[in-house]
Amino acid sequence: MSGGAFGRSSGGALGGGLLVAGTTSDAGKSVVTAGICRWLVRQGVKVAPFKAQNMSLNSFVTREGAEIGRAQAMQAAAARVEPTALMNPVLLKPGSDRSSQVVLLGKPVGELSARGYHAGRQEQLLGTVTDCLQELRRTHDAVICEGAGSPAEINLRRTDIVNMGIARAARIPVVVVGDIDRGGVFASFFGTTALLSKEDQALVAGYLVNKFRGDVTLLEPGLEMLRGLTGRQTLGVLPFAHGLGIDEEDGLRVSLGGAVRESTVAPPHGAEVLRVAVCAVPLMSNFTDVDALAAEPGVVVRFVDRAEELTDADLVVLPGTRGTVRALAWLRERGLADAIARRAAEGRPVLGICGGYQMLGERIEDDVESKAGVVDGLGLLPVRVRFAVEKTLARPAGEALGEPVEGYEIHHGVAEVTGGDEVFMSDGSGQGLDGCRAGSVWGTHWHGSLESDGFRRAFLRRVAADAGRAFVPAPDTRFGVLREEQLDRLGDLIEEHADTDALLRLIEEGVPTALPFIPPGAP
């Protein structure tokens, strides 16, 4: 099939659309959306992802300097298109349990409490997000939208702009994903539908079961009963698949002390493994930075929150955080700050990224994020940090350790480097661009730099030497290729286990008629 089957004309007709909702957070909406995007683009369809509103501390910077959720950047990669701010017009970045920074069309516009946002600001944004979706539909054959949480959050329905609110506004069909691995999937499907208003229910076209283990024939009687109860078919049963730890958005799917997400630790290329401990600081952001380390054969990555867990680590990573001063206090309270200082004194490697880099410095002046004023850093790098009101959003490129390196920057902190043994990121002619090194302690604001294969291998060689490990980076690990293979696996899940004909009909033809109402409906 080709993209022409969607019949979008040059006269401005809208391309097809579909909203992937979920019975709960973490039901698999991001994975299914990416999988549908990859399956469609392999069929020759020009497709784009979309999420009207995203709450996430994992974000990305587009080519035009806009900040969006990393999940949407990953979905854009699945669709083989360049990510833009249109794909995630509203991004909420939590700064506490009660407030978030609001990023609108890629730029921060202020901090709002949850009550303030839902009391009026969110409703005002419906027109903006609808315009973004319409623009994507004008320029693509299909747009696959991702919902957030559950569409049946009845306390929030009036101000909803990401689930049934956007589906109603754009008149697009909805497919609901349920995680059967958690149990209760039939009740979740039925209850989600039955708690929606008659108008919202009219858009719910079917269900997708996710993370199924076992013999699918044992599930089929239940699927038939569900169809009888709701008048809606199940459009696929996706099997549980290991190693699909794609860029998450709503939470950190790791067990502290366990291996990073669902990574498979391959045998080392050299004689020994290299152990990496990532401090799981509060409001941790862009923890995806360590994915490239976990992809290296023989590198074992763990998230930790206790000082004793640093003892056998060859490299300690301080990741980014939305609360640098808060994370610094947390490190001190748990004894991690002292443990990191001892490591540095012993010449054992430490890497700080973004907020982690700022914490390693001598002093932080913060009248923006925490409003704490001047706070002492860990004093392990000759760096002084001042928080600026304007956020730095950039996609820098340069050289580090003699290798080309690219990254992206998302930070309010401005670093003044006053010394150090080595420029970290340079422009290739020796002019420093970012970061520094002092002894075995390294720091940089550049997220994503470890995805540059040559630089990552050079850095790991330095770490292994400082740690006294007989570890040798594999010469042929290509992170970009591994990511592409992972996205293809998502496309395979949809192609092999979903009713693709039914999905195509929904995308091309829109909402089916005469879908039955399931009482009681919205309260």
Short mmCIF file of N, CA and C in Angstrom, two decimals, residues 291-369:
data_model
loop_
_atom_site.label_atom_id
_atom_site.label_comp_id
_atom_site.label_asym_id
_atom_site.label_seq_id
_atom_site.Cartn_x
_atom_site.Cartn_y
_atom_site.Cartn_z
N ASP A 291 21.41 5.40 28.45
CA ASP A 291 21.03 4.27 27.59
C ASP A 291 22.18 3.81 26.71
N ALA A 292 22.94 4.78 26.19
CA ALA A 292 24.04 4.42 25.30
C ALA A 292 25.12 3.64 26.04
N LEU A 293 25.32 3.93 27.33
CA LEU A 293 26.26 3.15 28.13
C LEU A 293 25.75 1.73 28.31
N ALA A 294 24.45 1.60 28.61
CA ALA A 294 23.86 0.28 28.83
C ALA A 294 23.87 -0.56 27.56
N ALA A 295 23.96 0.08 26.40
CA ALA A 295 23.98 -0.65 25.13
C ALA A 295 25.35 -1.24 24.82
N GLU A 296 26.37 -0.81 25.55
CA GLU A 296 27.72 -1.32 25.31
C GLU A 296 27.90 -2.70 25.92
N PRO A 297 28.39 -3.68 25.16
CA PRO A 297 28.67 -5.00 25.73
C PRO A 297 29.62 -4.89 26.93
N GLY A 298 29.22 -5.51 28.02
CA GLY A 298 30.07 -5.52 29.20
C GLY A 298 29.91 -4.33 30.12
N VAL A 299 29.02 -3.39 29.80
CA VAL A 299 28.76 -2.27 30.70
C VAL A 299 27.45 -2.53 31.45
N VAL A 300 27.54 -2.55 32.77
CA VAL A 300 26.39 -2.81 33.63
C VAL A 300 25.98 -1.49 34.29
N VAL A 301 24.77 -1.04 34.02
CA VAL A 301 24.29 0.25 34.54
C VAL A 301 23.21 0.01 35.58
N ARG A 302 23.36 0.64 36.74
CA ARG A 302 22.37 0.54 37.81
C ARG A 302 22.02 1.94 38.30
N PHE A 303 20.77 2.12 38.74
CA PHE A 303 20.38 3.33 39.45
C PHE A 303 20.46 3.04 40.95
N VAL A 304 21.06 3.94 41.70
CA VAL A 304 21.31 3.69 43.12
C VAL A 304 20.86 4.89 43.94
N ASP A 305 20.62 4.65 45.24
CA ASP A 305 20.26 5.74 46.14
C ASP A 305 20.91 5.61 47.51
N ARG A 306 21.94 4.75 47.61
CA ARG A 306 22.65 4.59 48.88
C ARG A 306 24.16 4.67 48.65
N ALA A 307 24.86 5.24 49.63
CA ALA A 307 26.29 5.46 49.49
C ALA A 307 27.06 4.16 49.28
N GLU A 308 26.65 3.10 49.99
CA GLU A 308 27.39 1.84 49.88
C GLU A 308 27.30 1.23 48.49
N GLU A 309 26.30 1.65 47.70
CA GLU A 309 26.16 1.11 46.35
C GLU A 309 27.17 1.71 45.37
N LEU A 310 27.90 2.71 45.81
CA LEU A 310 28.95 3.29 44.97
C LEU A 310 30.28 2.57 45.12
N THR A 311 30.37 1.70 46.11
CA THR A 311 31.66 1.11 46.46
C THR A 311 32.31 0.36 45.31
N ASP A 312 31.52 -0.47 44.61
CA ASP A 312 32.12 -1.29 43.55
C ASP A 312 31.93 -0.69 42.17
N ALA A 313 31.45 0.56 42.10
CA ALA A 313 31.21 1.19 40.80
C ALA A 313 32.52 1.69 40.20
N ASP A 314 32.69 1.48 38.91
CA ASP A 314 33.85 2.00 38.21
C ASP A 314 33.63 3.43 37.73
N LEU A 315 32.36 3.77 37.51
CA LEU A 315 31.99 5.12 37.12
C LEU A 315 30.70 5.49 37.86
N VAL A 316 30.67 6.66 38.46
CA VAL A 316 29.46 7.20 39.06
C VAL A 316 28.97 8.34 38.20
N VAL A 317 27.68 8.32 37.87
CA VAL A 317 27.08 9.36 37.06
C VAL A 317 26.08 10.15 37.90
N LEU A 318 26.25 11.47 37.89
CA LEU A 318 25.23 12.36 38.45
C LEU A 318 24.42 12.88 37.26
N PRO A 319 23.16 12.47 37.13
CA PRO A 319 22.37 12.83 35.95
C PRO A 319 21.76 14.21 36.08
N GLY A 320 21.01 14.60 35.05
CA GLY A 320 20.28 15.85 35.10
C GLY A 320 19.14 15.81 36.11
N THR A 321 18.68 16.98 36.50
CA THR A 321 17.58 17.09 37.45
C THR A 321 16.89 18.42 37.25
N ARG A 322 15.61 18.45 37.53
CA ARG A 322 14.83 19.68 37.47
C ARG A 322 14.97 20.48 38.77
N GLY A 323 15.66 19.89 39.76
CA GLY A 323 15.85 20.57 41.05
C GLY A 323 17.28 20.39 41.52
N THR A 324 18.21 21.18 40.97
CA THR A 324 19.63 20.99 41.26
C THR A 324 19.93 21.16 42.75
N VAL A 325 19.43 22.23 43.35
CA VAL A 325 19.71 22.49 44.77
C VAL A 325 19.07 21.42 45.64
N ARG A 326 17.86 21.03 45.31
CA ARG A 326 17.19 19.95 46.07
C ARG A 326 17.96 18.65 45.96
N ALA A 327 18.44 18.31 44.76
CA ALA A 327 19.19 17.08 44.56
C ALA A 327 20.51 17.11 45.32
N LEU A 328 21.13 18.28 45.38
CA LEU A 328 22.38 18.44 46.12
C LEU A 328 22.16 18.16 47.60
N ALA A 329 21.08 18.69 48.15
CA ALA A 329 20.77 18.43 49.57
C ALA A 329 20.50 16.95 49.80
N TRP A 330 19.83 16.31 48.84
CA TRP A 330 19.53 14.88 48.93
C TRP A 330 20.81 14.06 48.95
N LEU A 331 21.78 14.41 48.11
CA LEU A 331 23.07 13.71 48.09
C LEU A 331 23.76 13.81 49.45
N ARG A 332 23.68 14.98 50.07
CA ARG A 332 24.34 15.17 51.36
C ARG A 332 23.61 14.41 52.47
N GLU A 333 22.28 14.46 52.44
CA GLU A 333 21.50 13.76 53.47
C GLU A 333 21.77 12.26 53.47
N ARG A 334 21.99 11.68 52.31
CA ARG A 334 22.15 10.23 52.19
C ARG A 334 23.61 9.77 52.24
N GLY A 335 24.51 10.70 52.43
CA GLY A 335 25.93 10.33 52.49
C GLY A 335 26.55 10.10 51.12
N LEU A 336 25.78 10.32 50.08
CA LEU A 336 26.31 10.12 48.73
C LEU A 336 27.33 11.19 48.37
N ALA A 337 27.12 12.41 48.85
CA ALA A 337 28.07 13.49 48.55
C ALA A 337 29.46 13.16 49.09
N ASP A 338 29.53 12.67 50.33
CA ASP A 338 30.83 12.30 50.92
C ASP A 338 31.45 11.14 50.16
N ALA A 339 30.62 10.17 49.76
CA ALA A 339 31.14 9.02 49.02
C ALA A 339 31.70 9.44 47.67
N ILE A 340 31.04 10.37 47.01
CA ILE A 340 31.53 10.86 45.71
C ILE A 340 32.82 11.65 45.89
N ALA A 341 32.90 12.44 46.97
CA ALA A 341 34.14 13.19 47.25
C ALA A 341 35.31 12.25 47.50
N ARG A 342 35.06 11.17 48.23
CA ARG A 342 36.14 10.20 48.48
C ARG A 342 36.60 9.56 47.18
N ARG A 343 35.65 9.25 46.30
CA ARG A 343 36.02 8.68 45.00
C ARG A 343 36.94 9.62 44.24
N ALA A 344 36.54 10.89 44.21
CA ALA A 344 37.35 11.87 43.47
C ALA A 344 38.76 11.96 44.05
N ALA A 345 38.85 11.95 45.38
CA ALA A 345 40.17 12.02 46.03
C ALA A 345 41.02 10.80 45.70
N GLU A 346 40.38 9.67 45.45
CA GLU A 346 41.09 8.43 45.10
C GLU A 346 41.35 8.31 43.60
N GLY A 347 40.92 9.30 42.83
CA GLY A 347 41.12 9.26 41.39
C GLY A 347 40.19 8.32 40.66
N ARG A 348 39.00 8.05 41.24
CA ARG A 348 38.03 7.16 40.62
C ARG A 348 36.99 7.98 39.86
N PRO A 349 36.58 7.55 38.68
CA PRO A 349 35.82 8.40 37.76
C PRO A 349 34.41 8.78 38.23
N VAL A 350 34.07 10.05 37.97
CA VAL A 350 32.75 10.61 38.21
C VAL A 350 32.38 11.46 36.99
N LEU A 351 31.14 11.33 36.53
CA LEU A 351 30.65 12.14 35.42
C LEU A 351 29.37 12.84 35.83
N GLY A 352 29.31 14.16 35.65
CA GLY A 352 28.10 14.92 35.90
C GLY A 352 27.54 15.44 34.59
N ILE A 353 26.22 15.27 34.40
CA ILE A 353 25.57 15.73 33.18
C ILE A 353 24.51 16.75 33.55
N CYS A 354 24.58 17.92 32.97
CA CYS A 354 23.63 19.02 33.18
C CYS A 354 23.53 19.35 34.67
N GLY A 355 22.39 19.07 35.32
CA GLY A 355 22.28 19.37 36.74
C GLY A 355 23.36 18.68 37.56
N GLY A 356 23.75 17.47 37.15
CA GLY A 356 24.83 16.77 37.83
C GLY A 356 26.15 17.50 37.71
N TYR A 357 26.42 18.08 36.55
CA TYR A 357 27.60 18.90 36.32
C TYR A 357 27.58 20.11 37.25
N GLN A 358 26.43 20.76 37.36
CA GLN A 358 26.31 21.94 38.22
C GLN A 358 26.58 21.58 39.68
N MET A 359 26.09 20.42 40.13
CA MET A 359 26.30 20.01 41.51
C MET A 359 27.78 19.76 41.82
N LEU A 360 28.54 19.35 40.82
CA LEU A 360 29.97 19.06 41.03
C LEU A 360 30.81 20.33 41.18
N GLY A 361 30.24 21.47 40.86
CA GLY A 361 30.98 22.73 40.92
C GLY A 361 31.17 23.26 42.33
N GLU A 362 31.78 24.45 42.38
CA GLU A 362 32.12 25.05 43.68
C GLU A 362 30.94 25.78 44.31
N ARG A 363 30.13 26.42 43.45
CA ARG A 363 29.09 27.28 43.99
C ARG A 363 27.93 27.37 43.00
N ILE A 364 26.71 27.42 43.54
CA ILE A 364 25.52 27.59 42.71
C ILE A 364 24.77 28.82 43.22
N GLU A 365 24.49 29.74 42.32
CA GLU A 365 23.69 30.92 42.64
C GLU A 365 22.34 30.76 41.95
N ASP A 366 21.31 30.45 42.73
CA ASP A 366 20.02 30.10 42.15
C ASP A 366 18.90 30.97 42.72
N ASP A 367 18.51 31.97 41.96
CA ASP A 367 17.34 32.78 42.29
C ASP A 367 16.19 32.50 41.32
N VAL A 368 16.29 31.40 40.57
CA VAL A 368 15.32 31.09 39.52
C VAL A 368 14.58 29.79 39.82
N GLU A 369 15.32 28.68 39.94
CA GLU A 369 14.69 27.36 40.06
C GLU A 369 14.24 27.09 41.50
#
